[in-house]
Tab-separated table of C-alpha atoms and ligand atoms in Angstrom:
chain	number	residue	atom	x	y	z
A	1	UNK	CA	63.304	-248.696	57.892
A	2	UNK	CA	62.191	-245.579	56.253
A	3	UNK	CA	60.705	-245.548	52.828
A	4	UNK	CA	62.943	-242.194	51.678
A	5	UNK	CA	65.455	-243.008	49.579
A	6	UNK	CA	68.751	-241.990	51.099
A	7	UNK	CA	71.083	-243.171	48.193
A	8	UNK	CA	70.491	-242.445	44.582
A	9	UNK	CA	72.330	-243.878	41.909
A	10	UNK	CA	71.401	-242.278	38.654
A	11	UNK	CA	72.733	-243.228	35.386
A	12	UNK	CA	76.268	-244.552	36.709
A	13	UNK	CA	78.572	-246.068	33.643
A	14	UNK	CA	82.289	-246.953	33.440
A	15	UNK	CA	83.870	-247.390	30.408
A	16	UNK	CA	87.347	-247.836	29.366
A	17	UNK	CA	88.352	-246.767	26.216
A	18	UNK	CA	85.752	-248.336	24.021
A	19	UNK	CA	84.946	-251.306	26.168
A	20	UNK	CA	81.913	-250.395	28.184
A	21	UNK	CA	81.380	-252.497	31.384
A	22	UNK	CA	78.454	-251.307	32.193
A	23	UNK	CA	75.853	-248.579	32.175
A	24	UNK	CA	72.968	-246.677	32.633
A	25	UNK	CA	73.143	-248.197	36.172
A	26	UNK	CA	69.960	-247.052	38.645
A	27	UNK	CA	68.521	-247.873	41.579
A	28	UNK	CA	68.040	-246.342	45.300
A	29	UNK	CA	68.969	-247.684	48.830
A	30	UNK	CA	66.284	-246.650	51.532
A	31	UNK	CA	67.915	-245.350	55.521
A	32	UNK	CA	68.614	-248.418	57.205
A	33	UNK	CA	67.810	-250.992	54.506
A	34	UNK	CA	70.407	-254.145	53.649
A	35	UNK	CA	71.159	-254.386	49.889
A	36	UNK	CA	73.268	-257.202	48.053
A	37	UNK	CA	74.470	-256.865	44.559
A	38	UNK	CA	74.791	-260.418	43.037
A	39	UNK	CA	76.357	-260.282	39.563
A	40	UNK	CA	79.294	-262.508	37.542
A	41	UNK	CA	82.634	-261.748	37.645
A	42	UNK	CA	83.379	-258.902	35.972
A	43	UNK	CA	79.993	-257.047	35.363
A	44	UNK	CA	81.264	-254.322	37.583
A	45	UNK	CA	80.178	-254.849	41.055
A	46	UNK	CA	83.037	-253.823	42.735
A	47	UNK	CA	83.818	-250.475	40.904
A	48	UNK	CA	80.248	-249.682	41.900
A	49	UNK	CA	81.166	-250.245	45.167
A	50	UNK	CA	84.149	-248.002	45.067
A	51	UNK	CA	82.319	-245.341	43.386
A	52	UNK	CA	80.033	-245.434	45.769
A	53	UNK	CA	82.921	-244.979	48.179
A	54	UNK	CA	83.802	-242.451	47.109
A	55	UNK	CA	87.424	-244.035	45.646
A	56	UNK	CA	86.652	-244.406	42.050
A	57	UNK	CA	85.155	-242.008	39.749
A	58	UNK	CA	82.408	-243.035	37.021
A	59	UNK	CA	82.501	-242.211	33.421
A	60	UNK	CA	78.773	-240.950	33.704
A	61	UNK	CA	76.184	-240.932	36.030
A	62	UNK	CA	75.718	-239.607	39.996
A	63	UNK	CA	75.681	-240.548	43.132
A	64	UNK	CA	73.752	-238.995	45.885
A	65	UNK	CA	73.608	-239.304	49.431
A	66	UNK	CA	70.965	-237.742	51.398
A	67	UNK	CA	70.530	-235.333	48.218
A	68	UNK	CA	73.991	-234.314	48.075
A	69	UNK	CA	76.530	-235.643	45.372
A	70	UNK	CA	79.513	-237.585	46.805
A	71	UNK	CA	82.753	-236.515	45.714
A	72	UNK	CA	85.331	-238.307	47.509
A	73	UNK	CA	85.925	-240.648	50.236
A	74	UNK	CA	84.335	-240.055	53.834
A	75	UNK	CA	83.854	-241.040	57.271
A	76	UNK	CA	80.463	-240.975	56.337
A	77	UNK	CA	80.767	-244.039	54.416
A	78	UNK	CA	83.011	-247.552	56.285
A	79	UNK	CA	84.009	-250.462	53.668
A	80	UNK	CA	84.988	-253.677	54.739
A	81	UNK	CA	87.217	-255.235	51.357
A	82	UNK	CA	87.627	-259.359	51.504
A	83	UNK	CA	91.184	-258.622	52.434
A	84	UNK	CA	90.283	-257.072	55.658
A	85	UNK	CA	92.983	-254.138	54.637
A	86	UNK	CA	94.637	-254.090	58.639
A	87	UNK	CA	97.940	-252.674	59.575
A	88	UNK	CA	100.073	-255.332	60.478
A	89	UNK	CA	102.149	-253.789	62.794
A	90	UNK	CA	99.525	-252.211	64.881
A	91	UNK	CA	97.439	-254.554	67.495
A	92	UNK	CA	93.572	-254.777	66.761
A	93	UNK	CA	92.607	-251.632	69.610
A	94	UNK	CA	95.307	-249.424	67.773
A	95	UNK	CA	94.050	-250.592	64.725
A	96	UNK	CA	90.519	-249.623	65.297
A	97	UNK	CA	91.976	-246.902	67.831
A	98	UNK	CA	93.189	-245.333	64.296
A	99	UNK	CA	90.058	-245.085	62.747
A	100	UNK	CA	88.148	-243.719	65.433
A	101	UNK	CA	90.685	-241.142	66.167
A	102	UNK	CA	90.032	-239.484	62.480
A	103	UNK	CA	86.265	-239.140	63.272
A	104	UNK	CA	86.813	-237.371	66.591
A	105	UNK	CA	90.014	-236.118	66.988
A	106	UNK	CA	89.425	-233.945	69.596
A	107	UNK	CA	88.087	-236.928	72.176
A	108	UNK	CA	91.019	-238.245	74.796
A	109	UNK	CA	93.007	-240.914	75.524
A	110	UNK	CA	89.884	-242.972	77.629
A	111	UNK	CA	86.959	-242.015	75.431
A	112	UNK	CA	88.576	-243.227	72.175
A	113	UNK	CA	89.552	-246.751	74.922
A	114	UNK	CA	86.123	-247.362	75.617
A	115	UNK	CA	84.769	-246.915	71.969
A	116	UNK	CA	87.270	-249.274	70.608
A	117	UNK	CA	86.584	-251.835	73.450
A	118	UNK	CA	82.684	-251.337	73.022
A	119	UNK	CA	82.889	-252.193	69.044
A	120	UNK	CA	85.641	-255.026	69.938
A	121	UNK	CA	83.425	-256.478	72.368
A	122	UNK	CA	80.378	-256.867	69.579
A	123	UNK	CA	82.064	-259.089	67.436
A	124	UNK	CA	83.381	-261.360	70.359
A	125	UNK	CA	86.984	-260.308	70.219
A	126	UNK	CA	87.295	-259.090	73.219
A	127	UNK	CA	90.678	-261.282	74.434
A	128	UNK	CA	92.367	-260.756	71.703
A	129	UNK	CA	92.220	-257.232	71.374
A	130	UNK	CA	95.819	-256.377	72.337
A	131	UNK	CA	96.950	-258.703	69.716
A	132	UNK	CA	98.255	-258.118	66.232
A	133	UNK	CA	96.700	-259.519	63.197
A	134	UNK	CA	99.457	-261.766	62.292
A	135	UNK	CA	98.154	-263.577	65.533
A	136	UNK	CA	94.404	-263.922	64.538
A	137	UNK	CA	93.064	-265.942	62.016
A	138	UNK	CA	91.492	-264.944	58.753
A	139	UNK	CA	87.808	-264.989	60.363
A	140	UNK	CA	88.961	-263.069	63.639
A	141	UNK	CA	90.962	-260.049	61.141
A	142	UNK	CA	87.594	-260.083	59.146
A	143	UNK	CA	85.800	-259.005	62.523
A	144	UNK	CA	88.295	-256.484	63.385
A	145	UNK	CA	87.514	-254.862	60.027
A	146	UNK	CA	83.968	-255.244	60.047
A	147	UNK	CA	84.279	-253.614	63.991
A	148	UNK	CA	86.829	-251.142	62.581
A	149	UNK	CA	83.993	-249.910	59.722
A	150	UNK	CA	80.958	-250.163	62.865
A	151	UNK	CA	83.199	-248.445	65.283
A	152	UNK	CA	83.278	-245.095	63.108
A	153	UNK	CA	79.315	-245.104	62.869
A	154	UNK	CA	79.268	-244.155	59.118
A	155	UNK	CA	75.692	-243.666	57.741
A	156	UNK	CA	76.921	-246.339	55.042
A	157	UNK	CA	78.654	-249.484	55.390
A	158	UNK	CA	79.934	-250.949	52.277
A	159	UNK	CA	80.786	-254.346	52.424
A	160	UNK	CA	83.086	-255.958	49.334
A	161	UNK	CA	82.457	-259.478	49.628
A	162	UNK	CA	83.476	-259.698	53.442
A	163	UNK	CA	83.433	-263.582	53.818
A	164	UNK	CA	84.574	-264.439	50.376
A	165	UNK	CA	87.993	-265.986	51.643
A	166	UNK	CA	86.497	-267.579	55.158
A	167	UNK	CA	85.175	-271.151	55.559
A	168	UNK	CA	81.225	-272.249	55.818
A	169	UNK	CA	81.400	-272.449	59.437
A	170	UNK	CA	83.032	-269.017	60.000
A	171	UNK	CA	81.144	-267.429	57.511
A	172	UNK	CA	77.531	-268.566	59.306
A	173	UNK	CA	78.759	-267.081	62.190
A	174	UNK	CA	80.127	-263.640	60.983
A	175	UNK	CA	77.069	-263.559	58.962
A	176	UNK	CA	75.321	-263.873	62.260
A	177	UNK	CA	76.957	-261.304	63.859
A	178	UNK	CA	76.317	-259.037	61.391
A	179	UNK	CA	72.577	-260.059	61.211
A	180	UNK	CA	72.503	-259.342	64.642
A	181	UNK	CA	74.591	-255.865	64.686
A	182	UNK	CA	72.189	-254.440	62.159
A	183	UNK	CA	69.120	-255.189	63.589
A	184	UNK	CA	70.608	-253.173	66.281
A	185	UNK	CA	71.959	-250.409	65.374
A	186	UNK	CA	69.604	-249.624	61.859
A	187	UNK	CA	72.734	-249.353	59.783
A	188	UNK	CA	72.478	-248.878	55.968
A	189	UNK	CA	74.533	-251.495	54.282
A	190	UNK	CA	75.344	-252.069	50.550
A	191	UNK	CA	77.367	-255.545	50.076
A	192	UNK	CA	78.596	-257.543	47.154
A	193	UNK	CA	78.347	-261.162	47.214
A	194	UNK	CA	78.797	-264.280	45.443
A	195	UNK	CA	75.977	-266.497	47.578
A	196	UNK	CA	72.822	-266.518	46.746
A	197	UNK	CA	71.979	-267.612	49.828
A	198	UNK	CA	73.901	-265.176	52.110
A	199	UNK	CA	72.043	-262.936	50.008
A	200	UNK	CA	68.855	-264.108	51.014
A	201	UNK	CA	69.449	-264.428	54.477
A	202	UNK	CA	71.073	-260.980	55.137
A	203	UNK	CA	69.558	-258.557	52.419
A	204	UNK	CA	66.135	-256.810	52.049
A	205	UNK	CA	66.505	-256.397	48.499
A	206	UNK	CA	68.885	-257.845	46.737
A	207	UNK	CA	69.987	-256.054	42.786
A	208	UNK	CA	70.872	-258.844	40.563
A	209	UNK	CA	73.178	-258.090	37.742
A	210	UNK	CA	73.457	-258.687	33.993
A	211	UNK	CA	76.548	-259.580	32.000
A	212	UNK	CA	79.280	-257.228	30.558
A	213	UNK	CA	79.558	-255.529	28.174
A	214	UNK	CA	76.770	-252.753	29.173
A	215	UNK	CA	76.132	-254.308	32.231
A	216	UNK	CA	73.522	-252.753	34.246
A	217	UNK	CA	71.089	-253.497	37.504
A	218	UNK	CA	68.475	-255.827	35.352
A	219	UNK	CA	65.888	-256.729	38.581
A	220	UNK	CA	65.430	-256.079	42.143
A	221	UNK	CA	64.190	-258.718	44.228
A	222	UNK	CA	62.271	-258.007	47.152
A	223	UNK	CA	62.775	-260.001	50.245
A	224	UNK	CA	59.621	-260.849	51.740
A	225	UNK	CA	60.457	-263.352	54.199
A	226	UNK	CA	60.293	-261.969	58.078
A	227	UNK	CA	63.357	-260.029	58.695
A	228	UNK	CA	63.616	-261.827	61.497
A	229	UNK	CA	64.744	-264.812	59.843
A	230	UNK	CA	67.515	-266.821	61.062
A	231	UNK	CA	70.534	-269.046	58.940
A	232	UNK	CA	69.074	-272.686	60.639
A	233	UNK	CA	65.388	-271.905	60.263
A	234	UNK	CA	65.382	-270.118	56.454
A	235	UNK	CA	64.815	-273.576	54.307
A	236	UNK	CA	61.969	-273.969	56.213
A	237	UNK	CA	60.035	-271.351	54.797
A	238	UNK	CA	58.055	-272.149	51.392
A	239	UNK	CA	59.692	-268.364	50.053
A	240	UNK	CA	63.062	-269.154	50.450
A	241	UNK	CA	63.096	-271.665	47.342
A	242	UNK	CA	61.458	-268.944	45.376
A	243	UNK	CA	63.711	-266.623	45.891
A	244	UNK	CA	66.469	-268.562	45.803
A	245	UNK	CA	65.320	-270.580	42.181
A	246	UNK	CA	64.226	-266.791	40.701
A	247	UNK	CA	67.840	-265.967	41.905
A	248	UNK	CA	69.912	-269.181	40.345
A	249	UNK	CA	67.722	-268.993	37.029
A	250	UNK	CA	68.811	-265.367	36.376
A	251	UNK	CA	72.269	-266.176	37.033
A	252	UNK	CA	72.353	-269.244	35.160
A	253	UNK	CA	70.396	-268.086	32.015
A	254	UNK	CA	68.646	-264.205	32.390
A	255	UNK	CA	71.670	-262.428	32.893
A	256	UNK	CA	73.819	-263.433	29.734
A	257	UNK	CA	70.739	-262.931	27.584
A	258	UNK	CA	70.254	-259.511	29.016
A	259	UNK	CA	74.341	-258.351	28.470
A	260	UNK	CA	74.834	-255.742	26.103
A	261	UNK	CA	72.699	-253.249	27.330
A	262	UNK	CA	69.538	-255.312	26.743
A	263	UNK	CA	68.502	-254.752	30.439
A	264	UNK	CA	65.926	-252.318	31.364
A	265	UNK	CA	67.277	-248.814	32.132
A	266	UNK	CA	65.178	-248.529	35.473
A	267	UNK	CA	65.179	-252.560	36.764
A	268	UNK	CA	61.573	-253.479	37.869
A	269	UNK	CA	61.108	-254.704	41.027
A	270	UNK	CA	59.998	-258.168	41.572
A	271	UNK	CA	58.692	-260.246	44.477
A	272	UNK	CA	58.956	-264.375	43.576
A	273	UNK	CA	58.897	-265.405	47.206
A	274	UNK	CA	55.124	-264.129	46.991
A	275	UNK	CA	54.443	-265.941	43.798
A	276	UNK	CA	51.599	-268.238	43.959
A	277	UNK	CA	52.907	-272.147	43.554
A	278	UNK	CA	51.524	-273.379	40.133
A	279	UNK	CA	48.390	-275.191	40.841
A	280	UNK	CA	48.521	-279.123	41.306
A	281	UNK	CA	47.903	-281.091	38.075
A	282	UNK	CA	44.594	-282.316	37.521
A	283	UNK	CA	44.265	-286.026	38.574
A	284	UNK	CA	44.784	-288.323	35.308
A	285	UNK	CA	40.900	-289.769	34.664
A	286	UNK	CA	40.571	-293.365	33.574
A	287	UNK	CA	40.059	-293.895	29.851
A	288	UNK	CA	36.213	-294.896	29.473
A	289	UNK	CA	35.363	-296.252	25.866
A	290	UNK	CA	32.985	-294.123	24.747
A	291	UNK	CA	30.925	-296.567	22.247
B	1	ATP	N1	92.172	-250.497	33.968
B	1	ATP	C1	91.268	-251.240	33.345
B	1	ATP	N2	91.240	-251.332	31.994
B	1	ATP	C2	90.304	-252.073	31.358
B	1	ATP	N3	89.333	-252.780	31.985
B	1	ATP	C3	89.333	-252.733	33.329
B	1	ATP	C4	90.278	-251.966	34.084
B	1	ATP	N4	89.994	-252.109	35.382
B	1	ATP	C5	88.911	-252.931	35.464
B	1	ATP	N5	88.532	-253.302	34.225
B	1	ATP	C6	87.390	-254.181	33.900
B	1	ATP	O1	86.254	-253.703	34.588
B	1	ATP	C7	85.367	-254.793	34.824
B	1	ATP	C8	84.705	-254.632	36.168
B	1	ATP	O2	85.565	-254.991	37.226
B	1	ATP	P1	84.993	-255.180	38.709
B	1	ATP	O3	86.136	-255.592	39.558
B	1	ATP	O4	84.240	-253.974	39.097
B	1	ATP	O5	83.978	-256.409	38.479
B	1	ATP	P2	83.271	-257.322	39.568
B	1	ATP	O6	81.885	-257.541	39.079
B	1	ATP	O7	83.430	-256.732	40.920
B	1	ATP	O8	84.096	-258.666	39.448
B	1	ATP	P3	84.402	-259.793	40.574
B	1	ATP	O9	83.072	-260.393	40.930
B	1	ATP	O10	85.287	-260.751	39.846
B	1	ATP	O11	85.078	-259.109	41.722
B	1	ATP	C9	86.151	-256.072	34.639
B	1	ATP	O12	85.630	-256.751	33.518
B	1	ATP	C10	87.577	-255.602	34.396
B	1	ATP	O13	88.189	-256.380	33.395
């Protein structure tokens, strides 16, 4: 991963009328680093997200990518939403087929074939890919939209709660996949989520949010476990509960106290699963009378 930031957020707010969700939002994304956003409902997360997209403008504030403002959607930049956005009438090659055809539309017939099969093939939907996604379940349509977004190679995958709707089992899975489909290919991911622990497990810095009104990007919390780490293994590491109480605790308590703009402008960084255990009590002495 390389320690250049290659997304700058500087100063993003959204307000409507005079309701202001939240503001004064910064922070950076490095090439080929995994960052969650953990927030509550509401705090803005997902127009972040689009703006970042490209789909929604801000009310103030920039966004740059690779020094250059974004103004607009690109193929630069692949989102997955929760509702894996398909088109129903289209089987899952065409579907994907679709997409890549709008990066390169000058490659043929074959090439665009053998893209669309390689991406299929990487989230394990290989026999089903002449299907349509009426005939797949929700898990299986979230893959073809998370292969749709990989197939197009876009220097930024943005990923709006992808396995919000799926069940546990599913989700560990998918969450694999991904693990394993970004350790391959380096890609630069920003994703919204709701579990701390899918957080924890996929993310190497994860921004946690405070509360509307004037909501902005309060801490970042460094993940300092191996990036290695795996979904069965990760309780077994002493950091994980660090992170993961440091994590709860602002969600439960820090970030209401910090709403209305009571957040830091520039969010420190902060590394709990390094914190030092508090040391062991004492052991209790027996009482010796003294005279
Ligand atoms: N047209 C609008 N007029 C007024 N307020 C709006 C409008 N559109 C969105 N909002 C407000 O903007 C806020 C941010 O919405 P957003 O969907 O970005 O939040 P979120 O953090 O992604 O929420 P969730 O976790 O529930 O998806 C919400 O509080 C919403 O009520």
């Amino acid at each position: 991963m390389s320690t250049e930031s290659f997304l700058k957020i500087e100063g993003l707010a959204k307000r409507y009328g005079d309701s202001t969700v939240f503001d004064s939002v910064n922070f950076e994304i490095r090439q080929g680093e995994f960052v969650c956003i953990i927030g509550h409902s509401g705090c803005g997360k997902t127009t972040i997200l689009n703006v970042l997209a490209g789909l929604e403008q801000a009310s103030e504030g920039h966004v740059f990518m690779d020094n250059r403002e974004i103004a607009g959607p690109s193929l630069e930049r692949g989102v997955v939403f929760q509702g894996h956005a398909l088109m129903p009438w289209l089987t899952v090659r065409a579907n994907i087929a679709f997409a890549v055809r709008s990066k390169w539309p000058l490659w043929n017939r074959s090439q665009v074939n053998e893209h669309v099969e390689k991406y299929v093939a990487m989230v394990g939907l290989s026999a089903a890919i002449d299907k349509k996604p009426s005939a797949l379940s929700g898990g299986m349509k979230q893959r073809v939209g998370i292969a749709r977004a990989f197939a197009i190679q876009p220097r930024m995958l943005l990923l709006d709660e992808p396995f919000g709707a799926l069940d546990a089992l599913t989700r560990g899975t998918i969450q694999d996949e991904l693990l394993r489909i970004c350790a391959e290919t380096h890609q630069t991911v920003f994703m919204i989520t709701h579990d701390v622990d899918e957080a924890i497990l996929l993310a190497d810095r994860i921004l946690l949010m405070s509360n509307g009104p004037q909501a902005r990007v309060a801490e970042i919390v460094k993940n300092t476990m191996p990036r290695d780490r795996a979904r069965a293994t990760l309780h077994h590491d002493p950091q994980y509960y660090r992170i993961r109480n440091h994590l709860v605790d602002f969600l439960v308590a820090r970030s209401k106290e910090l709403s209305h703009g009571k957040a830091p402008v520039q969010p420190p960084e902060v590394s709990p699963g390094l914190q030092e255990p508090l040391p062991e009590p004492p052991p209790r002495m027996p009482l010796h009378r003294v005279a």
